[in-house]
Short mmCIF file of C-alpha atoms and ligand atoms in Angstrom, two decimals:
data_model
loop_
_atom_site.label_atom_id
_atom_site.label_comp_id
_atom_site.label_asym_id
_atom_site.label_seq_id
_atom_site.Cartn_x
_atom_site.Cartn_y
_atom_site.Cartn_z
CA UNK A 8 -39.73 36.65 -21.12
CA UNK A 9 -40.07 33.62 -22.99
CA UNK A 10 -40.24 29.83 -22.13
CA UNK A 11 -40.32 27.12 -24.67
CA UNK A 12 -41.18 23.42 -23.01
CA UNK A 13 -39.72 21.32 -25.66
CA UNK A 14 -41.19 18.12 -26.78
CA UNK A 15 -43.18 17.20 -24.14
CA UNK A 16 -46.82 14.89 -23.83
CA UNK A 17 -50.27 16.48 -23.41
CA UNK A 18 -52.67 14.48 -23.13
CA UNK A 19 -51.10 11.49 -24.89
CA UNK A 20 -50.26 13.68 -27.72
CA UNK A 21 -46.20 14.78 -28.18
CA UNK A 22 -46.11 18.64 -28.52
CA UNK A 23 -44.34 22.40 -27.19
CA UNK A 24 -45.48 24.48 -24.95
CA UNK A 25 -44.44 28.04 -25.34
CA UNK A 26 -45.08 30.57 -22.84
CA UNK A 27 -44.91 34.70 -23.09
CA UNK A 28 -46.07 36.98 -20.59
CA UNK A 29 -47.52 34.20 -17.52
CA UNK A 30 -49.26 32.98 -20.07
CA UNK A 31 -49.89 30.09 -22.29
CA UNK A 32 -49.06 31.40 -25.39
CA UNK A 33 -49.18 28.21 -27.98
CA UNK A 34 -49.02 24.67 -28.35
CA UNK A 35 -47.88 22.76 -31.16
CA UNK A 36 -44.73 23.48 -33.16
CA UNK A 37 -42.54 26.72 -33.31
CA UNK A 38 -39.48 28.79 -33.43
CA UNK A 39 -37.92 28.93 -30.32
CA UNK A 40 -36.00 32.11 -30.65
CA UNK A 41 -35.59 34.07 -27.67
CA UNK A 42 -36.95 31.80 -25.42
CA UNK A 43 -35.92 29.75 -22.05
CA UNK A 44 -35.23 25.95 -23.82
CA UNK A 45 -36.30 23.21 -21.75
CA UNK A 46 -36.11 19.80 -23.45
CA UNK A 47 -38.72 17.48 -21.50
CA UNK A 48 -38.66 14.62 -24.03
CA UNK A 49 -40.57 11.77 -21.98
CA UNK A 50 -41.90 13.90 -19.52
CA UNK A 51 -46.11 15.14 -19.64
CA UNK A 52 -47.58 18.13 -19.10
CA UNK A 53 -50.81 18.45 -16.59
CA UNK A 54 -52.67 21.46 -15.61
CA UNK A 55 -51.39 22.13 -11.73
CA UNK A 56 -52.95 20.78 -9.68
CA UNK A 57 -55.64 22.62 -7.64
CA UNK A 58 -56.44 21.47 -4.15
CA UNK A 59 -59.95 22.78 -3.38
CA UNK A 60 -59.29 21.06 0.38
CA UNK A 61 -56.52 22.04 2.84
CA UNK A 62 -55.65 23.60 6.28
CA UNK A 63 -52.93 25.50 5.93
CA UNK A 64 -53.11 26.88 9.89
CA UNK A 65 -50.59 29.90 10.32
CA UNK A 66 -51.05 32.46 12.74
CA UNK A 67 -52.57 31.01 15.87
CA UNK A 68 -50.91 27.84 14.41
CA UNK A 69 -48.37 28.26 12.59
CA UNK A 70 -45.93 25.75 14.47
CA UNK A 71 -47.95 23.46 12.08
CA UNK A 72 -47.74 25.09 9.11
CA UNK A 73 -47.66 28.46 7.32
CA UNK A 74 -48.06 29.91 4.25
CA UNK A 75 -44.63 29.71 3.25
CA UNK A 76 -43.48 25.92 4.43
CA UNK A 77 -47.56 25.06 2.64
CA UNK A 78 -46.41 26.57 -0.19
CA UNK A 79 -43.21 25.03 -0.79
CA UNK A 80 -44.92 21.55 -0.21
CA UNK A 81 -47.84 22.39 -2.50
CA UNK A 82 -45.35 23.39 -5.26
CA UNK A 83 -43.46 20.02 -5.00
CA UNK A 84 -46.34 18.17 -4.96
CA UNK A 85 -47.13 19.79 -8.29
CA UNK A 86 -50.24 22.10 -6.74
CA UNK A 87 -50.35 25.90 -7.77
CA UNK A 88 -53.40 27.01 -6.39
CA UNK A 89 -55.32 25.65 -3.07
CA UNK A 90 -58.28 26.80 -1.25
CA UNK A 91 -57.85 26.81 2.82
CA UNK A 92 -60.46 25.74 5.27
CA UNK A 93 -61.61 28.33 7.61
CA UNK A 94 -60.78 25.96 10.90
CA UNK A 95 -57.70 28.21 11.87
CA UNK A 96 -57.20 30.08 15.45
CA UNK A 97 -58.61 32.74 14.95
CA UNK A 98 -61.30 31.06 12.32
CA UNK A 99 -62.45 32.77 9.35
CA UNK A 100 -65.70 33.56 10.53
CA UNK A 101 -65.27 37.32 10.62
CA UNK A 102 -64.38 39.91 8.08
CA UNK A 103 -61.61 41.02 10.75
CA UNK A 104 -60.27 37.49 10.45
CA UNK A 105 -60.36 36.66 6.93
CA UNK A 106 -58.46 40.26 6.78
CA UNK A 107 -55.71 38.40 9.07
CA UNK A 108 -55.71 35.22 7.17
CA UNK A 109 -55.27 37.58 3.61
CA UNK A 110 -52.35 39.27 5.20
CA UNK A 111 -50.61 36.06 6.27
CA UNK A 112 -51.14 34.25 3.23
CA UNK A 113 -49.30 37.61 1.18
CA UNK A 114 -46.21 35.29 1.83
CA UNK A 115 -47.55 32.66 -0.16
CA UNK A 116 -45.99 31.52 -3.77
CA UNK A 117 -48.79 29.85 -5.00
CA UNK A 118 -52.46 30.88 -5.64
CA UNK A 119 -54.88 30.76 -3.03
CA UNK A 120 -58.61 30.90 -1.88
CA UNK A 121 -60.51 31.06 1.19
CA UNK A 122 -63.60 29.27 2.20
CA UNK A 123 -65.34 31.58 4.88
CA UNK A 124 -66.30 29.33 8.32
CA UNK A 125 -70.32 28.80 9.08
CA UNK A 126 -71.13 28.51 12.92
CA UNK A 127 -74.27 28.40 14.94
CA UNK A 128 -74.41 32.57 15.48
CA UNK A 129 -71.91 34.15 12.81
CA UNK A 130 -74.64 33.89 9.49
CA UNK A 131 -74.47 37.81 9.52
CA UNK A 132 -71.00 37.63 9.57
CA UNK A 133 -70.65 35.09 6.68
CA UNK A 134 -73.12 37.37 4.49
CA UNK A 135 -71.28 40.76 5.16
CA UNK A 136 -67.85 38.56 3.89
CA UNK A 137 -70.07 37.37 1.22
CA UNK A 138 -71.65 40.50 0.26
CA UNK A 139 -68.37 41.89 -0.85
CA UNK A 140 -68.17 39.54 -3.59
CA UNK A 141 -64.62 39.22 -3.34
CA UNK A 142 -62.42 37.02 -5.85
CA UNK A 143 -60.55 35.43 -3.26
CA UNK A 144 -63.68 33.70 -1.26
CA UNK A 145 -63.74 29.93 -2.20
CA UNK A 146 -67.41 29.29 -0.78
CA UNK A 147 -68.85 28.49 2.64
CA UNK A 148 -67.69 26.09 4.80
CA UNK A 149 -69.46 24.15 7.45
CA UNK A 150 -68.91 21.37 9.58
CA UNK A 151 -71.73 19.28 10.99
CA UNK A 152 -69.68 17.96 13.37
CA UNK A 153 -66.70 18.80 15.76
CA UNK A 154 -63.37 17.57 14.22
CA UNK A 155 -60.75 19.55 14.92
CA UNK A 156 -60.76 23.12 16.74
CA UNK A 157 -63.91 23.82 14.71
CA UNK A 158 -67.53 25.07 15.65
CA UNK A 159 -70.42 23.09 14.42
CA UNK A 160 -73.49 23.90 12.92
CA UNK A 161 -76.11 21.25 13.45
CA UNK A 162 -79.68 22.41 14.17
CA UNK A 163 -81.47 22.14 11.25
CA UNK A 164 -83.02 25.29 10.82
CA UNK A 165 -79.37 26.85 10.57
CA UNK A 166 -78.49 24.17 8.04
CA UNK A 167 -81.18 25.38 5.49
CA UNK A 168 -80.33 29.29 6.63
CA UNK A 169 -76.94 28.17 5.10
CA UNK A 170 -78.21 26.43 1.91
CA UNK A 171 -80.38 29.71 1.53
CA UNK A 172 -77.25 32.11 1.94
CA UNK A 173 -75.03 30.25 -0.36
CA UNK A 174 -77.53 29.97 -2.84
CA UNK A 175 -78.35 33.72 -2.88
CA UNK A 176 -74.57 34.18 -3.22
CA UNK A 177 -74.20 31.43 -6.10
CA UNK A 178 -71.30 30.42 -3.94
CA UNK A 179 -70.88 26.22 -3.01
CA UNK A 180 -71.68 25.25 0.78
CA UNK A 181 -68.96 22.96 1.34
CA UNK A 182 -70.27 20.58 3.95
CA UNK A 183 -68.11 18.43 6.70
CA UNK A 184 -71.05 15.72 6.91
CA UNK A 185 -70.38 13.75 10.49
CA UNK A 186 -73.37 13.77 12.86
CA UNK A 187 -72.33 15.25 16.27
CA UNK A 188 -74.56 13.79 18.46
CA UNK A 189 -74.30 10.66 17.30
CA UNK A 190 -70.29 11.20 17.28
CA UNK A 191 -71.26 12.41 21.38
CA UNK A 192 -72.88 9.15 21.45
CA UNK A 193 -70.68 6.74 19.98
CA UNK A 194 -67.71 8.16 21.58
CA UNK A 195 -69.44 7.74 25.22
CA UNK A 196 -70.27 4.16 24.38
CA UNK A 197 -66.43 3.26 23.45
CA UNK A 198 -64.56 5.76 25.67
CA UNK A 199 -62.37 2.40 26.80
CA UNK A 200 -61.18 2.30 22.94
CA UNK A 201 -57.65 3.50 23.42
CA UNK A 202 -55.71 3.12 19.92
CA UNK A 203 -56.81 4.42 16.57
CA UNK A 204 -57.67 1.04 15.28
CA UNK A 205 -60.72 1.52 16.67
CA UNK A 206 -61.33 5.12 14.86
CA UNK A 207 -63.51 3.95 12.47
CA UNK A 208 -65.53 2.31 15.16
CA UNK A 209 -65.88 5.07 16.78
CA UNK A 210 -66.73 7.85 14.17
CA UNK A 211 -68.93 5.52 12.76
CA UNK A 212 -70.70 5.31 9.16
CA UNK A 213 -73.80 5.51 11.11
CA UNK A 214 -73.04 8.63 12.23
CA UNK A 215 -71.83 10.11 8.56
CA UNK A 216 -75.06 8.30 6.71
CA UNK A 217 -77.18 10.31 8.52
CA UNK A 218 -75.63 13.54 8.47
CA UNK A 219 -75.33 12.81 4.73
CA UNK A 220 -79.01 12.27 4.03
CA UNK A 221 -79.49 15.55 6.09
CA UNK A 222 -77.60 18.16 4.23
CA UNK A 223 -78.58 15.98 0.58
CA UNK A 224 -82.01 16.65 1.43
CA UNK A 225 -81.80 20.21 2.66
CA UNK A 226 -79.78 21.27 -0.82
CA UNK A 227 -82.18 19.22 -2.89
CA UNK A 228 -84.82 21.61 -1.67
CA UNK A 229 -83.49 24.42 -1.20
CA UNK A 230 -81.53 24.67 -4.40
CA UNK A 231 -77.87 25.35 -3.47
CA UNK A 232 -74.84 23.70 -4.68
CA UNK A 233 -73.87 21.28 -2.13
CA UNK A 234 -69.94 20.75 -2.09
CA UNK A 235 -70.08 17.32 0.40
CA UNK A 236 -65.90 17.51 0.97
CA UNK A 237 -64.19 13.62 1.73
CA UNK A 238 -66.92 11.86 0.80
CA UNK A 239 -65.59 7.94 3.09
CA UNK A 240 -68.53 5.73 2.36
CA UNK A 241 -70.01 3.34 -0.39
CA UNK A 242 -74.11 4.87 1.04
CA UNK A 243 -73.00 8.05 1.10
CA UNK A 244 -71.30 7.24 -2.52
CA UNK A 245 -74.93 5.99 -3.53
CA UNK A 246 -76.81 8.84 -2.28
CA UNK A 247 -75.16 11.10 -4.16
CA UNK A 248 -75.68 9.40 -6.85
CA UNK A 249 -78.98 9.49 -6.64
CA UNK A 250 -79.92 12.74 -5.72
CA UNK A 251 -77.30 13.65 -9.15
CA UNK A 252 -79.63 11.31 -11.26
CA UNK A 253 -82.59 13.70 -9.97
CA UNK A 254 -80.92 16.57 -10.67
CA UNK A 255 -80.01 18.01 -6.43
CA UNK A 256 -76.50 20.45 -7.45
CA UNK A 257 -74.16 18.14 -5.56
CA UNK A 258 -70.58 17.83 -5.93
CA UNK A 259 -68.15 14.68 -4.45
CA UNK A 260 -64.71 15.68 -3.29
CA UNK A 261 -62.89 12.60 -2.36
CA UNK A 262 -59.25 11.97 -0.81
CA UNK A 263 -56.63 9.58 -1.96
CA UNK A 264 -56.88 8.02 1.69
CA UNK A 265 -60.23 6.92 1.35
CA UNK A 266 -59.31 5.71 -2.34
CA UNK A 267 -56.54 3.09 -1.18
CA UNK A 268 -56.07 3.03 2.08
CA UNK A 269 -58.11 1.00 4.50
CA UNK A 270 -58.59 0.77 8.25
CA UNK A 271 -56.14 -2.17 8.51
CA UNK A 272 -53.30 0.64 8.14
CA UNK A 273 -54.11 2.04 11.51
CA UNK A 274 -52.43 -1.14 13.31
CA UNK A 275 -49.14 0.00 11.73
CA UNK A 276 -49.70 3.74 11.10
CA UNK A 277 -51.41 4.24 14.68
CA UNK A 278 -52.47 8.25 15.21
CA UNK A 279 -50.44 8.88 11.89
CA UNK A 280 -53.55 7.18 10.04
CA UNK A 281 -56.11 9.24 12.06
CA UNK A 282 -58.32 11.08 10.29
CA UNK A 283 -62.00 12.46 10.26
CA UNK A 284 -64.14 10.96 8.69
CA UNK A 285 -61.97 8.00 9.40
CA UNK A 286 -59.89 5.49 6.81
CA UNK A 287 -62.85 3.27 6.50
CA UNK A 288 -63.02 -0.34 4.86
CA UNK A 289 -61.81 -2.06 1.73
CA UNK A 290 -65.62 -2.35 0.32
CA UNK A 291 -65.93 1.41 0.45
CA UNK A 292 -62.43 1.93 -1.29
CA UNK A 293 -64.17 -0.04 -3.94
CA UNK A 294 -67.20 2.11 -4.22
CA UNK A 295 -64.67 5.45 -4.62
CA UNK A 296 -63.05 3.52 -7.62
CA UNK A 297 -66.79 2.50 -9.13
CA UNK A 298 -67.71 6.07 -8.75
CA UNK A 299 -64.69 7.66 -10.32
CA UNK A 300 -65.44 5.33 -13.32
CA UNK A 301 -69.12 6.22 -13.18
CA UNK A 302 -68.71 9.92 -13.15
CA UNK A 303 -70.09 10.41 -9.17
CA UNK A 304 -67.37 11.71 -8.00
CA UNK A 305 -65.91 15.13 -9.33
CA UNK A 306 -62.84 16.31 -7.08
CA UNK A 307 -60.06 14.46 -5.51
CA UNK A 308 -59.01 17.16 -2.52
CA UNK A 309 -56.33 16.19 -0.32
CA UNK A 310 -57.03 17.00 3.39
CA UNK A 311 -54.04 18.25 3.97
CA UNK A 312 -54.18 19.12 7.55
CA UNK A 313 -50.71 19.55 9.55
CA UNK A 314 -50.15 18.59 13.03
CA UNK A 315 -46.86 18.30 14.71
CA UNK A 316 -45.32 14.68 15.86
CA UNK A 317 -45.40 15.92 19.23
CA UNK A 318 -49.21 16.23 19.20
CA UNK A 319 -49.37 12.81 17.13
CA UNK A 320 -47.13 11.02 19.82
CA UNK A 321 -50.18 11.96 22.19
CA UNK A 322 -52.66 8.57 23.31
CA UNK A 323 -55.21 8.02 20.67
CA UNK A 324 -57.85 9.83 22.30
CA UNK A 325 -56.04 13.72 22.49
CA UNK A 326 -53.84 13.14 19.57
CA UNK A 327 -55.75 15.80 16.24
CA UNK A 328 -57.09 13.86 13.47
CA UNK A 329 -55.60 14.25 10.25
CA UNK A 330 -52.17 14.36 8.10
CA UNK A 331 -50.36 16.08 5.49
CA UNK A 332 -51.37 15.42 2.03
CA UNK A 333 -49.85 18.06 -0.50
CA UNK A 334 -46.57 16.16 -1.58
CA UNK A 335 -48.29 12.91 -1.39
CA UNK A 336 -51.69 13.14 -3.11
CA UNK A 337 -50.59 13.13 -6.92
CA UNK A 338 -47.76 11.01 -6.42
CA UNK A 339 -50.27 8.46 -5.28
CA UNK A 340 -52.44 9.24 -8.21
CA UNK A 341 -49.99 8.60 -10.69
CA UNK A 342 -48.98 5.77 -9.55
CA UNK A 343 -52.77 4.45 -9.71
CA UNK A 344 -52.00 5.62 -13.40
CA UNK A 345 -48.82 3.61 -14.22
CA UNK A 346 -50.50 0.55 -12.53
CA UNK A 347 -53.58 0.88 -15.17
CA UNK A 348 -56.25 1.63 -12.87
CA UNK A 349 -57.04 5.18 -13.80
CA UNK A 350 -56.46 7.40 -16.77
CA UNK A 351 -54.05 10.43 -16.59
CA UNK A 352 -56.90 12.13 -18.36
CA UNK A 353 -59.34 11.50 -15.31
CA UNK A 354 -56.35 12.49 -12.68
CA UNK A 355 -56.60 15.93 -14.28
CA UNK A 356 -60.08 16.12 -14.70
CA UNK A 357 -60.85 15.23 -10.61
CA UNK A 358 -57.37 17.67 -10.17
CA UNK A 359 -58.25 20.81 -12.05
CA UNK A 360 -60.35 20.97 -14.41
CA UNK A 361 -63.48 20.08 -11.99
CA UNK A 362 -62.47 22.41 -9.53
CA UNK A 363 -61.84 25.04 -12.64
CA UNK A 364 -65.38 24.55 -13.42
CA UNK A 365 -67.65 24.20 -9.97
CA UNK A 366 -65.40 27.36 -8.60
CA UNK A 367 -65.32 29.04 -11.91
CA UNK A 368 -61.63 30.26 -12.02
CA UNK A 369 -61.85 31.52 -15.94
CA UNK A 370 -58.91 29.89 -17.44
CA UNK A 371 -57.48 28.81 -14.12
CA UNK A 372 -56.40 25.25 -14.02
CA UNK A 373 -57.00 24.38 -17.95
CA UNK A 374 -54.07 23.70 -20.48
CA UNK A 375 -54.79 25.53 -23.47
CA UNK A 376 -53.48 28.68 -25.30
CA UNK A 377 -54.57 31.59 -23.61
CA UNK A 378 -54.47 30.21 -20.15
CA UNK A 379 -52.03 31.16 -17.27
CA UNK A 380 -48.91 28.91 -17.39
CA UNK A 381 -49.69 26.84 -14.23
CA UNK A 382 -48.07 23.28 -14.83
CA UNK A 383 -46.94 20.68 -13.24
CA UNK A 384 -44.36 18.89 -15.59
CA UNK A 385 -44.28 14.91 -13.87
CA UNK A 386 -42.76 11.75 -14.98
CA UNK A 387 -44.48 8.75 -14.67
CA UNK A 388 -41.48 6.27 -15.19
CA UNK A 389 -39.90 7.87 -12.15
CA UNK A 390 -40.07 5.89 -8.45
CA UNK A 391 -39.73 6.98 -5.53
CA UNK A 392 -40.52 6.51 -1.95
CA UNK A 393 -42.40 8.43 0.58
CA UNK A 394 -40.14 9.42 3.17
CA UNK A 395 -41.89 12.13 5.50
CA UNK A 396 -38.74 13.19 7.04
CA UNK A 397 -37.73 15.30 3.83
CA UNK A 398 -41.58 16.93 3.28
CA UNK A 399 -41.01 20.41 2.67
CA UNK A 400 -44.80 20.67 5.13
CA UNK A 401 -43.91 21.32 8.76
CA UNK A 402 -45.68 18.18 9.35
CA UNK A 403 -43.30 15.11 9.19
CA UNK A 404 -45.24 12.18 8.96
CA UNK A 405 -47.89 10.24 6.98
CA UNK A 406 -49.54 7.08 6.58
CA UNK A 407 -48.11 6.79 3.46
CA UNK A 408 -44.34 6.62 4.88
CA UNK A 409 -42.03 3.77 3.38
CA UNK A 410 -44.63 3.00 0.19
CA UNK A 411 -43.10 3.18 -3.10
CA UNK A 412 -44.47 4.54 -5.99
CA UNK A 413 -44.15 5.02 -9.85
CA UNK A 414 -45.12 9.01 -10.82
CA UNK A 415 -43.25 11.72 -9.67
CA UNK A 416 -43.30 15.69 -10.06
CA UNK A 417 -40.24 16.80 -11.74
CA UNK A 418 -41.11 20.81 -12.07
CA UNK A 419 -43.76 23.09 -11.20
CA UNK A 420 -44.86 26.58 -12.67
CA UNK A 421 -46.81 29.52 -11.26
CA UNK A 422 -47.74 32.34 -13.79
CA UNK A 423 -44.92 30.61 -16.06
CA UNK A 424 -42.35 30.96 -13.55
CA UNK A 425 -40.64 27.54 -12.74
CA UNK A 426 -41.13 27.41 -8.55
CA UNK A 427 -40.17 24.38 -7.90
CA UNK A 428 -37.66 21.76 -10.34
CA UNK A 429 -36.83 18.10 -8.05
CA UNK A 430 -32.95 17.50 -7.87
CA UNK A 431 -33.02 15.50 -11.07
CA UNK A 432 -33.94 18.44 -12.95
CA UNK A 433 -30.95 20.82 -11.74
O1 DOR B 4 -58.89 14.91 10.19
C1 DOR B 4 -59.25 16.07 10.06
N1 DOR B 4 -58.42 17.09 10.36
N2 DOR B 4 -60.49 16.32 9.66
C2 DOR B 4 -61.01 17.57 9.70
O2 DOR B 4 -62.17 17.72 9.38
C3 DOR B 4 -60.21 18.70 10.18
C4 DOR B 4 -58.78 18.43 10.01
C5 DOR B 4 -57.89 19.41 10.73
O3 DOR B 4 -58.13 20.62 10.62
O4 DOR B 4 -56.94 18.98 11.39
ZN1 ZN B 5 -60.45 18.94 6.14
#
């Protein structure tokens, strides 16, 4: 089977894109005999994207999403691969229960990887999943502090038996940096704080700062590869930095929400805006841009973590943080991109090819002869606007709802298989 994309932009350059056998086969010009014709004139060709952050629930919770309703939303939001956090019911802190988690994902169309869950007493556990060096484990994941139906790890001597084991393993320790006491603390001192205007207040920077300096420190001497996932705040931005300039392994995720949104949103979008670590301020949205520009940060994820309205129509203080982000995250990039603040170049770098090289996936995630044919085919003339109520997620809301934006995904491949082609394609 052959597919020719005809005339389309890579990388600012016109070209075709001719794929045999799941496989990127060529670029450039060529005969197209035999072949699948799809003429794309004005449309560009990206890498899909790879989400190295999302919580794709299923079994315990799968009234918030599975692997099938993830997968249809990942594929319209021009994703083909994503890695899942291990904060499902049961969590994957087990061998048993990464086994359950494999066997539900088997319905998935896209590609997949799992980070395996740290906790204060499963470190044998993690090692045993570890020690079977399989393909399909995305790292270690750990969060410092309580978030949503997670366990923490936050004594310090488990921190650095974490570091160790990752390092041994040459796998990243992806780290959820939020300081749980100080979260204890903070939410004691404002339990009257009844709307999620205040969430920012509440979770404070305080409490992230220091959680941050922690696990910087701990990787910087123990060695590992630090993976510090939604990185929310201009310090933490400039201790990374830092410890990069002296060489610590560390690698800043960011999400779009932290990017361009700020907490003013919450007075509109209420619990649909909360999120941990909180939407935080509009200095620290300029510290994300400064640090795309300057190379600090590496990965844009996109938190994508389902929850259904009825638990988001709760009072502030028992509705779940967080909100879908798979059809919204590159949409919102590419608008950034038609507006002239950020290269399409950089969008793929912080969308693939980082996360092909700091979870080296071989040819995963790069455009080039010889790599599998995972595209996402967009047009950045195209606008739209976000309406939750047709996501393809379970979860049928966002902060985002009613904004309008230039960029849109027009098809997506897998393997060279077109899985997904918006109605304007048809
Ligand atoms: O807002 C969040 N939601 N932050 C997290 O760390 C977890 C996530 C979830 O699983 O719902
Ligand atoms: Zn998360």
């Amino acid at each position: 089977m052959k597919t020719l994309l005809e005339n389309i932009s890579i990388f600012g350059k016109k070209s075709n894109i001719l794929i045999e056998d799941q496989i990127i086969s060529s670029l450039g010009e060529m005969p197209a005999q035999q072949a699948l014709i799809f003429k794309l004139g004005g449309l560009f060709a990206i890498p899909g994207c790879i989400d190295p952050h999302t919580h794709i629930r299923d079994l315990g919770q799968s009234y918030k999403e599975d692997w099938n309703s993830a997968s249809q939303a990942a594929l319209a939001g021009g994703y083909t691969m994503v890695f899942d956090m291990p904060n499902t019911i049961p969590p994957t802190t087990t061998p048993e229960h990464l086994q359950l988690k494999r066997n539900a994902a088997k319905k998935a169309t896209i590609h997949k990887k799992f980070f395996l869950g740290a906790t204060n007493h499963n470190i044998h556990e993690v090692e045993k999943m570890l020690a079977t060096r399989a393909e399909d484990i995305a790292g270690i994941k750990l969060f410092m502090a309580g978030s949503s139906s997670n366990e923490v790890v936050d004594k310090e001597e488990d921190l650095i038996a974490y570091a160790r084991l990752a390092k041994q393993y040459d796998k990243v320790l992806a780290v959820h940096s939020e300081n749980q006491a100080c979260i204890q603390a903070s939410e004691r001192l404002h339990a009257d704080k009844d709307h999620a205007r205040w969430h920012n207040t509440i979770r404070s920077r305080e409490c992230a700062i220091l959680s941050t300096r922690q696990i910087l420190d701990i990787s910087a001497k123990v060695g590992n590869e630090l993976y510090l996932v939604h990185t929310s705040l201009a310090e933490e931005i400039d201790m990374v930095r830092q410890h990069k300039a002296k060489g610590t392994r560390v690698w800043c995720e960011i999400m779009p929400h932290h990017l361009l949104l700020d907490e003013s949103i919450l007075e509109t979008a209420g619990n649909y805006g909360k999120v941990n670590p909180p939407i935080r301020t509009a200095r620290d949205n300029e510290a994300l841009w400064e640090a795309i520009r300057d190379g600090t940060v590496d990965t844009l994820g996109s938190d994508h973590a389902p929850h259904s309205l009825e638990e988001k129509a709760r009072p502030y203080a028992q509705a779940p943080s967080g909100f879908p982000g798979l059809e919204t995250s590159l949409a919102l990039m590419l608008n950034q991109v038609k507006l002239g603040n950020i290269s399409l170049e950089r969008v793929v770098e912080l969308t693939s090819q980082a996360q092909n090289r700091i979870f080296r996936l071989g040819d995963r995630g790069l455009l080039k002869p010889g790599a599998p044919a995972d595209l996402a085919i967009i047009d950045l003339d195209a606008r739209h606007v976000v309406e939750p109520a047709r996501f393809r997620s379970k979860a049928k809301y966002s902060p985002y709802q009613g904004m309008e934006l230039w960029g849109k995904v027009m098809m997506t491949l897998v393997d060279g298989e077109i899985r997904y082609k918006a109605p304007e394609m048809a």
